């Protein structure tokens, strides 16, 4: 059953904190999952959250630290001494510990690392800090189980028992040579059903997927999704096994990438959250709003070019919002499909074939929508037949052009290494609005001759 925070629970915790009843606090919270405790701490004020954090055992609080909101975690870390932070990090796997240290100032990083009790753990954390956070090296764990190809099964099992003591979950057993170069992986079934004297070199599976330390995290996610992997090994430039990436790390990558794409699609230019300051939110939103405003000025200028139509054919302007809206909607639909295909690596065929398919689809949709519009404008709005013809021709044309723009722009951005999600936001909407109105009045001018 999913945990829910109640008002009574918060009041009880606040009472225990006020009374400094540490024993009752521990009894109340120790049986809860660390993610649930983090959720509770986010509901308390900062001083209360810090008090509870210091009461609980570091084995528990280390996991809680990872689940806290960024602001609360930063505040709690500022209240802890380097030694206290090091005690928390000693309980975490290397990549999680490296993520926490990366949030500290340079001086605090050095102080915390110097306080770590496990020297090997400290070395692994320092190594991970050298990699960019959006690469395989930046998200990998150093904890893994590996065996030498020259060992026999009995030696292998003994070594695995020793290594597995420090690992929370064993997804795979990797095989390396004397230089630590990755050779393959072991099947547990083969290990259990093979003679203890059999050399590992005779039973390991040489074919396996792996990534390099500089592989982008989104590419790692794509590979793991494609091959349905729970974990994937990471090798350095010499092919040596240096770490592994597990599915829980990739879920975080996918979530972060989805959040970023969603914000780009909404016209937010940097990663922000609802609780961020007004200044940060303004910096993220304002650039695209300025672009939309500029697009509005251009639209007004375009309309000014057809002033004669306003004087002689006022009915045309009633359909301006409809044409602009359809252009924007169709463009966003087309770009969203392409961006999704690029993200999932499911696009196939040439760009020409993709554009031809989009034209065919838009033509079909355009004709259906134009027929509905023509009938509706004639019988419901009593619009002249000639105006109805102009609007329907313009609608079909606008839908085709908007779909082509919505298809081509993401492909072009992706080719130049720019996030194609940029194309699903105000950029596409604004550009298609301008094009739609220009096409609409150009067709009207051609037919009516104003």
Short mmCIF file of C-alpha atoms in Angstrom, two decimals:
data_model
loop_
_atom_site.label_atom_id
_atom_site.label_comp_id
_atom_site.label_asym_id
_atom_site.label_seq_id
_atom_site.Cartn_x
_atom_site.Cartn_y
_atom_site.Cartn_z
CA UNK A 1 0.00 0.00 0.00
CA UNK A 2 1.38 3.42 -0.96
CA UNK A 3 2.45 5.64 1.92
CA UNK A 4 0.43 8.84 2.47
CA UNK A 5 1.41 11.74 4.72
CA UNK A 6 -1.31 12.65 7.19
CA UNK A 7 -1.81 15.83 9.17
CA UNK A 8 -1.78 13.76 12.37
CA UNK A 9 1.64 12.29 11.51
CA UNK A 10 3.16 15.74 10.92
CA UNK A 11 1.71 17.04 14.19
CA UNK A 12 3.06 14.03 16.08
CA UNK A 13 6.54 14.51 14.60
CA UNK A 14 6.51 18.22 15.44
CA UNK A 15 5.54 17.38 19.03
CA UNK A 16 8.40 14.85 19.40
CA UNK A 17 10.84 17.39 17.96
CA UNK A 18 9.63 20.06 20.37
CA UNK A 19 10.02 17.64 23.28
CA UNK A 20 13.39 16.43 21.87
CA UNK A 21 12.06 12.89 22.17
CA UNK A 22 14.62 11.23 19.91
CA UNK A 23 13.63 7.67 20.82
CA UNK A 24 10.03 8.16 19.75
CA UNK A 25 11.15 9.84 16.54
CA UNK A 26 13.31 6.85 15.68
CA UNK A 27 10.55 4.38 16.52
CA UNK A 28 8.08 6.29 14.37
CA UNK A 29 10.35 6.66 11.32
CA UNK A 30 12.66 3.64 11.30
CA UNK A 31 10.14 1.30 9.68
CA UNK A 32 9.38 3.75 6.86
CA UNK A 33 11.06 3.64 3.47
CA UNK A 34 13.74 6.29 2.96
CA UNK A 35 11.76 7.83 0.08
CA UNK A 36 8.75 8.26 2.39
CA UNK A 37 10.89 9.89 5.08
CA UNK A 38 12.30 12.28 2.47
CA UNK A 39 8.74 13.19 1.53
CA UNK A 40 7.97 13.89 5.18
CA UNK A 41 11.06 16.08 5.59
CA UNK A 42 10.00 18.14 2.57
CA UNK A 43 6.74 18.89 4.41
CA UNK A 44 8.47 20.12 7.59
CA UNK A 45 10.26 23.42 8.04
CA UNK A 46 14.01 23.45 7.59
CA UNK A 47 15.02 23.33 11.26
CA UNK A 48 12.65 20.42 11.96
CA UNK A 49 13.88 18.49 8.91
CA UNK A 50 17.50 19.01 9.95
CA UNK A 51 16.76 17.86 13.50
CA UNK A 52 15.20 14.58 12.28
CA UNK A 53 18.04 14.06 9.83
CA UNK A 54 20.60 14.24 12.65
CA UNK A 55 18.59 11.90 14.89
CA UNK A 56 18.39 9.03 12.42
CA UNK A 57 21.21 6.60 11.70
CA UNK A 58 23.55 7.50 8.80
CA UNK A 59 22.74 4.21 7.06
CA UNK A 60 19.17 5.50 6.73
CA UNK A 61 19.88 9.18 6.18
CA UNK A 62 22.34 8.50 3.37
CA UNK A 63 19.51 7.13 1.24
CA UNK A 64 17.15 9.89 2.40
CA UNK A 65 19.67 12.50 1.25
CA UNK A 66 19.33 11.29 -2.35
CA UNK A 67 15.54 11.63 -2.30
CA UNK A 68 15.31 15.16 -0.88
CA UNK A 69 14.39 18.21 -2.94
CA UNK A 70 17.52 20.05 -4.13
CA UNK A 71 17.01 23.11 -1.90
CA UNK A 72 16.43 21.10 1.26
CA UNK A 73 19.40 18.82 0.56
CA UNK A 74 21.64 21.85 -0.01
CA UNK A 75 20.51 23.43 3.27
CA UNK A 76 21.03 20.22 5.23
CA UNK A 77 24.50 19.69 3.73
CA UNK A 78 25.41 23.24 4.73
CA UNK A 79 24.49 22.39 8.34
CA UNK A 80 26.62 19.21 8.40
CA UNK A 81 30.36 19.15 9.03
CA UNK A 82 32.68 17.58 6.41
CA UNK A 83 33.07 14.56 8.71
CA UNK A 84 29.28 14.14 9.03
CA UNK A 85 28.85 14.37 5.24
CA UNK A 86 31.64 11.81 4.78
CA UNK A 87 29.81 9.42 7.13
CA UNK A 88 26.73 9.70 4.92
CA UNK A 89 28.74 9.12 1.74
CA UNK A 90 30.47 6.04 3.17
CA UNK A 91 27.02 4.40 3.17
CA UNK A 92 26.30 5.20 -0.50
CA UNK A 93 27.37 3.61 -3.75
CA UNK A 94 30.05 5.52 -5.60
CA UNK A 95 27.91 7.23 -8.25
CA UNK A 96 25.39 8.46 -5.64
CA UNK A 97 28.20 9.71 -3.41
CA UNK A 98 29.81 11.48 -6.37
CA UNK A 99 26.49 13.18 -7.19
CA UNK A 100 26.30 14.56 -3.63
CA UNK A 101 29.91 15.75 -3.60
CA UNK A 102 29.45 17.43 -6.99
CA UNK A 103 26.91 19.78 -5.36
CA UNK A 104 29.48 21.06 -2.83
CA UNK A 105 31.91 23.94 -3.22
CA UNK A 106 35.50 23.11 -4.21
CA UNK A 107 36.87 23.59 -0.68
CA UNK A 108 34.11 21.50 0.89
CA UNK A 109 34.68 18.74 -1.67
CA UNK A 110 38.31 18.37 -0.65
CA UNK A 111 37.44 18.42 3.05
CA UNK A 112 34.74 15.78 2.67
CA UNK A 113 36.88 13.48 0.52
CA UNK A 114 39.71 13.69 3.07
CA UNK A 115 37.27 12.52 5.78
CA UNK A 116 36.12 9.38 3.92
CA UNK A 117 37.14 6.28 5.86
CA UNK A 118 37.28 3.83 2.95
CA UNK A 119 40.28 4.81 0.82
CA UNK A 120 39.21 2.71 -2.17
CA UNK A 121 35.72 4.20 -1.98
CA UNK A 122 37.26 7.68 -1.97
CA UNK A 123 39.43 6.87 -5.00
CA UNK A 124 36.41 5.61 -6.94
CA UNK A 125 34.42 8.76 -6.11
CA UNK A 126 37.27 11.03 -7.21
CA UNK A 127 37.53 9.11 -10.48
CA UNK A 128 33.80 9.52 -11.17
CA UNK A 129 34.01 13.27 -10.52
CA UNK A 130 36.34 13.59 -13.52
CA UNK A 131 33.63 12.59 -15.98
CA UNK A 132 30.95 14.87 -17.40
CA UNK A 133 27.65 14.26 -15.61
CA UNK A 134 25.79 13.55 -18.88
CA UNK A 135 28.11 10.72 -19.97
CA UNK A 136 28.27 7.03 -19.14
CA UNK A 137 31.26 7.72 -16.89
CA UNK A 138 29.27 10.31 -14.99
CA UNK A 139 26.37 7.99 -14.12
CA UNK A 140 28.11 4.63 -13.72
CA UNK A 141 28.70 2.67 -10.50
CA UNK A 142 32.18 1.44 -9.66
CA UNK A 143 30.67 -1.45 -7.66
CA UNK A 144 30.45 -4.63 -9.75
CA UNK A 145 31.36 -8.30 -9.80
CA UNK A 146 34.16 -9.33 -12.16
CA UNK A 147 36.16 -12.53 -12.60
CA UNK A 148 39.31 -13.39 -14.50
CA UNK A 149 39.06 -15.54 -17.61
CA UNK A 150 41.97 -17.67 -16.33
CA UNK A 151 40.22 -18.71 -13.12
CA UNK A 152 38.29 -21.93 -12.77
CA UNK A 153 34.69 -22.07 -11.58
CA UNK A 154 35.60 -22.77 -7.93
CA UNK A 155 37.95 -19.78 -7.67
CA UNK A 156 35.38 -17.68 -9.45
CA UNK A 157 32.63 -18.48 -6.93
CA UNK A 158 34.94 -17.70 -3.97
CA UNK A 159 35.90 -14.32 -5.43
CA UNK A 160 32.29 -13.52 -6.30
CA UNK A 161 31.26 -14.04 -2.68
CA UNK A 162 33.89 -11.55 -1.51
CA UNK A 163 33.01 -8.92 -4.11
CA UNK A 164 29.25 -9.26 -3.67
CA UNK A 165 29.44 -8.24 0.01
CA UNK A 166 29.70 -4.57 -0.97
CA UNK A 167 27.07 -4.64 -3.72
CA UNK A 168 23.35 -4.23 -3.09
CA UNK A 169 22.27 -6.00 -6.28
CA UNK A 170 24.20 -8.23 -8.70
CA UNK A 171 22.85 -7.90 -12.24
CA UNK A 172 25.73 -9.49 -14.14
CA UNK A 173 29.10 -11.16 -13.67
CA UNK A 174 31.70 -9.70 -16.00
CA UNK A 175 34.76 -11.51 -17.30
CA UNK A 176 38.08 -9.68 -17.79
CA UNK A 177 41.61 -10.62 -18.81
CA UNK A 178 44.81 -9.94 -16.86
CA UNK A 179 44.81 -6.33 -18.06
CA UNK A 180 41.21 -5.81 -16.86
CA UNK A 181 39.93 -5.64 -20.45
CA UNK A 182 36.30 -6.70 -20.76
CA UNK A 183 35.97 -10.10 -22.42
CA UNK A 184 32.36 -11.11 -21.77
CA UNK A 185 29.88 -12.11 -19.09
CA UNK A 186 29.00 -15.21 -17.11
CA UNK A 187 25.63 -16.92 -16.95
CA UNK A 188 24.69 -17.97 -13.42
CA UNK A 189 23.06 -21.09 -14.84
CA UNK A 190 26.29 -22.10 -16.60
CA UNK A 191 28.26 -21.37 -13.45
CA UNK A 192 26.00 -23.58 -11.32
CA UNK A 193 25.87 -26.47 -13.76
CA UNK A 194 29.58 -26.59 -14.69
CA UNK A 195 32.34 -28.57 -13.01
CA UNK A 196 34.25 -26.54 -10.38
CA UNK A 197 37.53 -27.26 -12.19
CA UNK A 198 36.35 -25.92 -15.55
CA UNK A 199 38.19 -22.74 -16.69
CA UNK A 200 35.98 -19.68 -16.97
CA UNK A 201 37.39 -19.10 -20.46
CA UNK A 202 35.39 -22.13 -21.62
CA UNK A 203 31.99 -21.05 -20.32
CA UNK A 204 31.75 -17.27 -20.50
CA UNK A 205 29.62 -15.53 -23.14
CA UNK A 206 31.77 -13.26 -25.28
CA UNK A 207 28.92 -11.42 -26.99
CA UNK A 208 27.58 -8.56 -24.84
CA UNK A 209 26.59 -4.92 -25.11
CA UNK A 210 28.79 -2.28 -23.52
CA UNK A 211 29.37 1.47 -23.67
CA UNK A 212 32.43 3.70 -23.37
CA UNK A 213 32.97 6.23 -20.60
CA UNK A 214 32.34 9.16 -22.97
CA UNK A 215 29.09 7.79 -24.43
CA UNK A 216 26.25 10.27 -23.86
CA UNK A 217 23.77 9.21 -21.19
CA UNK A 218 20.80 9.47 -23.58
CA UNK A 219 22.59 7.07 -25.96
CA UNK A 220 23.14 4.66 -23.07
CA UNK A 221 19.42 4.87 -22.32
CA UNK A 222 18.58 4.13 -25.96
CA UNK A 223 20.84 1.06 -26.04
CA UNK A 224 19.48 -0.32 -22.76
CA UNK A 225 15.91 0.26 -23.91
CA UNK A 226 16.52 -1.34 -27.30
CA UNK A 227 18.10 -4.51 -25.87
CA UNK A 228 15.95 -4.61 -22.69
CA UNK A 229 18.99 -4.54 -20.38
CA UNK A 230 18.95 -4.25 -16.60
CA UNK A 231 22.61 -3.24 -16.52
CA UNK A 232 25.38 -2.48 -18.99
CA UNK A 233 29.18 -2.47 -18.47
CA UNK A 234 31.29 0.63 -19.10
CA UNK A 235 34.83 0.46 -20.55
CA UNK A 236 37.55 3.07 -20.92
CA UNK A 237 39.52 4.00 -24.05
CA UNK A 238 41.63 0.83 -23.70
CA UNK A 239 38.64 -1.45 -23.33
CA UNK A 240 39.17 -1.95 -19.59
CA UNK A 241 36.12 -2.55 -17.43
CA UNK A 242 35.66 0.53 -15.20
CA UNK A 243 32.04 0.41 -14.09
CA UNK A 244 28.44 -0.51 -14.79
CA UNK A 245 25.20 1.38 -15.31
CA UNK A 246 21.96 0.00 -13.89
CA UNK A 247 18.36 0.50 -14.94
CA UNK A 248 17.53 2.80 -12.01
CA UNK A 249 20.19 5.27 -13.21
CA UNK A 250 18.72 5.17 -16.71
CA UNK A 251 15.19 5.83 -15.43
CA UNK A 252 16.55 9.07 -13.94
CA UNK A 253 18.18 9.97 -17.27
CA UNK A 254 14.96 9.33 -19.20
CA UNK A 255 12.93 11.39 -16.69
CA UNK A 256 15.39 14.30 -16.83
CA UNK A 257 15.44 14.24 -20.63
CA UNK A 258 11.63 14.09 -20.80
CA UNK A 259 11.35 17.03 -18.37
CA UNK A 260 13.81 19.05 -20.45
CA UNK A 261 12.03 18.28 -23.73
CA UNK A 262 8.66 19.11 -22.18
CA UNK A 263 9.95 22.48 -21.00
CA UNK A 264 11.52 23.22 -24.39
CA UNK A 265 8.24 22.35 -26.07
CA UNK A 266 6.47 24.77 -23.75
CA UNK A 267 8.93 27.55 -24.53
CA UNK A 268 11.10 27.35 -21.39
CA UNK A 269 14.76 27.68 -22.28
CA UNK A 270 16.42 26.20 -19.18
CA UNK A 271 15.78 23.61 -16.49
CA UNK A 272 13.57 25.17 -13.80
CA UNK A 273 11.02 24.01 -11.23
CA UNK A 274 7.87 25.60 -9.87
CA UNK A 275 9.57 26.42 -6.55
CA UNK A 276 12.47 28.31 -8.16
CA UNK A 277 12.81 32.07 -7.65
CA UNK A 278 10.92 34.58 -9.78
CA UNK A 279 14.22 35.71 -11.32
CA UNK A 280 15.14 32.16 -12.40
CA UNK A 281 11.66 31.51 -13.79
CA UNK A 282 11.71 34.83 -15.67
CA UNK A 283 15.12 34.06 -17.21
CA UNK A 284 13.78 30.70 -18.39
CA UNK A 285 10.49 31.96 -19.85
CA UNK A 286 11.24 35.44 -21.14
CA UNK A 287 13.42 34.61 -24.21
CA UNK A 288 10.65 32.64 -25.93
CA UNK A 289 8.00 35.15 -24.92
CA UNK A 290 10.12 37.86 -26.56
CA UNK A 291 10.33 35.67 -29.67
CA UNK A 292 6.55 35.24 -29.66
CA UNK A 293 6.14 39.01 -29.30
CA UNK A 294 8.53 39.58 -32.21
CA UNK A 295 6.50 37.07 -34.23
CA UNK A 296 3.38 39.06 -33.36
CA UNK A 297 4.98 42.24 -34.69
CA UNK A 298 5.88 40.47 -37.94
CA UNK A 299 2.30 39.15 -38.21
CA UNK A 300 0.93 42.68 -37.82
CA UNK A 301 3.36 43.86 -40.50
CA UNK A 302 2.21 41.09 -42.84
CA UNK A 303 -1.43 42.04 -42.28
CA UNK A 304 -0.53 45.67 -43.07
CA UNK A 305 0.60 44.57 -46.52
CA UNK A 306 -2.99 43.60 -47.30
CA UNK A 307 -4.72 46.76 -46.13
CA UNK A 308 -6.75 46.80 -49.35
CA UNK A 309 -8.39 43.54 -48.39
CA UNK A 310 -9.52 45.03 -45.09
CA UNK A 311 -11.27 47.89 -46.89
CA UNK A 312 -12.96 45.87 -49.63
CA UNK A 313 -13.28 42.31 -48.21
CA UNK A 314 -13.65 42.58 -44.47
CA UNK A 315 -14.99 39.03 -44.19
CA UNK A 316 -11.51 37.69 -44.90
CA UNK A 317 -10.22 38.92 -41.55
CA UNK A 318 -12.77 36.91 -39.61
CA UNK A 319 -10.94 33.75 -40.69
CA UNK A 320 -7.43 35.01 -39.78
CA UNK A 321 -7.39 33.43 -36.26
CA UNK A 322 -8.66 30.13 -37.70
CA UNK A 323 -5.93 29.95 -40.36
CA UNK A 324 -3.19 30.93 -37.88
CA UNK A 325 -4.41 28.43 -35.28
CA UNK A 326 -4.58 25.56 -37.78
CA UNK A 327 -1.09 26.36 -39.06
CA UNK A 328 0.31 26.31 -35.50
CA UNK A 329 -1.54 23.14 -34.49
CA UNK A 330 -0.51 21.17 -37.58
CA UNK A 331 3.11 22.29 -37.22
CA UNK A 332 3.24 21.22 -33.58
CA UNK A 333 1.67 17.83 -34.41
CA UNK A 334 4.19 17.14 -37.19
CA UNK A 335 7.19 18.27 -35.18
CA UNK A 336 6.09 16.29 -32.11
CA UNK A 337 5.98 13.04 -34.12
CA UNK A 338 9.42 13.67 -35.62
CA UNK A 339 10.96 14.65 -32.28
CA UNK A 340 9.53 11.50 -30.69
CA UNK A 341 10.93 9.39 -33.53
CA UNK A 342 14.37 11.00 -33.17
CA UNK A 343 14.34 10.47 -29.41
CA UNK A 344 13.38 6.79 -29.76
CA UNK A 345 15.58 6.24 -32.83
CA UNK A 346 12.59 4.84 -34.75
CA UNK A 347 12.74 7.05 -37.83
CA UNK A 348 13.59 5.14 -40.98
CA UNK A 349 13.95 6.03 -44.65
CA UNK A 350 15.22 9.17 -46.35
CA UNK A 351 14.16 12.73 -45.58
CA UNK A 352 12.54 12.97 -49.03
CA UNK A 353 10.32 9.96 -48.32
CA UNK A 354 9.45 11.38 -44.91
CA UNK A 355 8.44 14.72 -46.45
CA UNK A 356 6.40 13.02 -49.19
CA UNK A 357 4.54 10.98 -46.61
CA UNK A 358 3.84 14.14 -44.60
CA UNK A 359 2.53 15.93 -47.72
CA UNK A 360 0.16 13.03 -48.47
CA UNK A 361 -1.10 12.96 -44.90
CA UNK A 362 -1.56 16.75 -44.80
CA UNK A 363 -3.37 16.75 -48.15
CA UNK A 364 -5.85 14.16 -46.89
CA UNK A 365 -6.40 15.98 -43.58
CA UNK A 366 -6.54 19.34 -45.34
CA UNK A 367 -9.22 18.26 -47.84
CA UNK A 368 -11.42 16.82 -45.07
CA UNK A 369 -11.06 19.92 -42.88
CA UNK A 370 -11.55 22.25 -45.86
CA UNK A 371 -14.79 20.49 -46.81
CA UNK A 372 -16.10 20.88 -43.25
CA UNK A 373 -15.04 24.54 -43.22
CA UNK A 374 -16.64 25.31 -46.59
CA UNK A 375 -19.99 23.77 -45.61
CA UNK A 376 -19.93 25.39 -42.16
CA UNK A 377 -18.98 28.86 -43.42
CA UNK A 378 -21.63 28.79 -46.17
CA UNK A 379 -24.61 27.42 -44.23
CA UNK A 380 -23.86 28.61 -40.69
CA UNK A 381 -22.04 31.90 -41.26
CA UNK A 382 -23.65 32.89 -44.61
CA UNK A 383 -20.23 33.63 -46.10
CA UNK A 384 -20.04 34.32 -49.84
CA UNK A 385 -19.09 31.31 -51.95
CA UNK A 386 -15.96 33.03 -53.30
CA UNK A 387 -14.73 33.79 -49.75
CA UNK A 388 -15.45 30.19 -48.76
CA UNK A 389 -13.41 28.93 -51.71
CA UNK A 390 -10.49 31.21 -50.81
CA UNK A 391 -10.51 30.10 -47.18
CA UNK A 392 -10.67 26.39 -48.05
CA UNK A 393 -7.86 26.62 -50.62
CA UNK A 394 -5.78 28.57 -48.11
CA UNK A 395 -6.51 26.04 -45.37
CA UNK A 396 -5.28 23.11 -47.48
CA UNK A 397 -2.17 25.05 -48.51
CA UNK A 398 -1.41 26.17 -44.97
CA UNK A 399 -1.79 22.65 -43.56
CA UNK A 400 0.64 21.24 -46.14
CA UNK A 401 3.23 23.99 -45.62
CA UNK A 402 2.92 23.85 -41.82
CA UNK A 403 3.38 20.07 -41.77
CA UNK A 404 6.47 20.35 -43.99
CA UNK A 405 7.97 22.99 -41.70
CA UNK A 406 7.09 20.92 -38.63
CA UNK A 407 8.80 17.89 -40.19
CA UNK A 408 11.86 19.53 -41.72
CA UNK A 409 12.92 21.86 -38.88
CA UNK A 410 13.42 19.12 -36.20
CA UNK A 411 15.38 17.01 -38.70
CA UNK A 412 17.54 20.02 -39.56
CA UNK A 413 18.15 20.90 -35.90
CA UNK A 414 19.07 17.29 -35.11
CA UNK A 415 21.56 17.23 -37.98
CA UNK A 416 23.36 20.28 -36.55
CA UNK A 417 23.43 18.83 -33.03
CA UNK A 418 20.66 21.05 -31.62
CA UNK A 419 17.93 19.49 -29.46
CA UNK A 420 15.01 18.95 -31.90
CA UNK A 421 12.53 19.38 -29.01
CA UNK A 422 13.18 23.09 -29.53
CA UNK A 423 11.05 22.82 -32.68
CA UNK A 424 7.88 21.73 -30.87
CA UNK A 425 7.49 24.96 -28.93
CA UNK A 426 6.82 28.62 -29.74
CA UNK A 427 9.36 28.55 -32.57
CA UNK A 428 7.18 26.33 -34.77
CA UNK A 429 3.93 27.97 -33.64
CA UNK A 430 5.14 31.50 -34.34
CA UNK A 431 6.76 30.72 -37.70
CA UNK A 432 3.71 28.82 -38.89
CA UNK A 433 1.37 31.61 -37.79
CA UNK A 434 3.31 34.08 -39.95
CA UNK A 435 3.51 31.71 -42.93
CA UNK A 436 -0.17 30.80 -42.61
CA UNK A 437 -1.39 34.39 -42.70
CA UNK A 438 0.97 35.27 -45.54
CA UNK A 439 -0.25 32.30 -47.61
CA UNK A 440 -3.91 33.04 -46.81
CA UNK A 441 -3.88 36.65 -47.95
CA UNK A 442 -1.63 35.93 -50.92
CA UNK A 443 -4.21 33.42 -52.20
CA UNK A 444 -7.01 35.92 -51.49
CA UNK A 445 -5.16 38.66 -53.38
CA UNK A 446 -4.53 36.35 -56.31
CA UNK A 447 -8.22 35.43 -56.60
CA UNK A 448 -9.85 38.76 -55.69
CA UNK A 449 -7.21 41.03 -57.19
CA UNK A 450 -7.14 43.72 -54.47
#
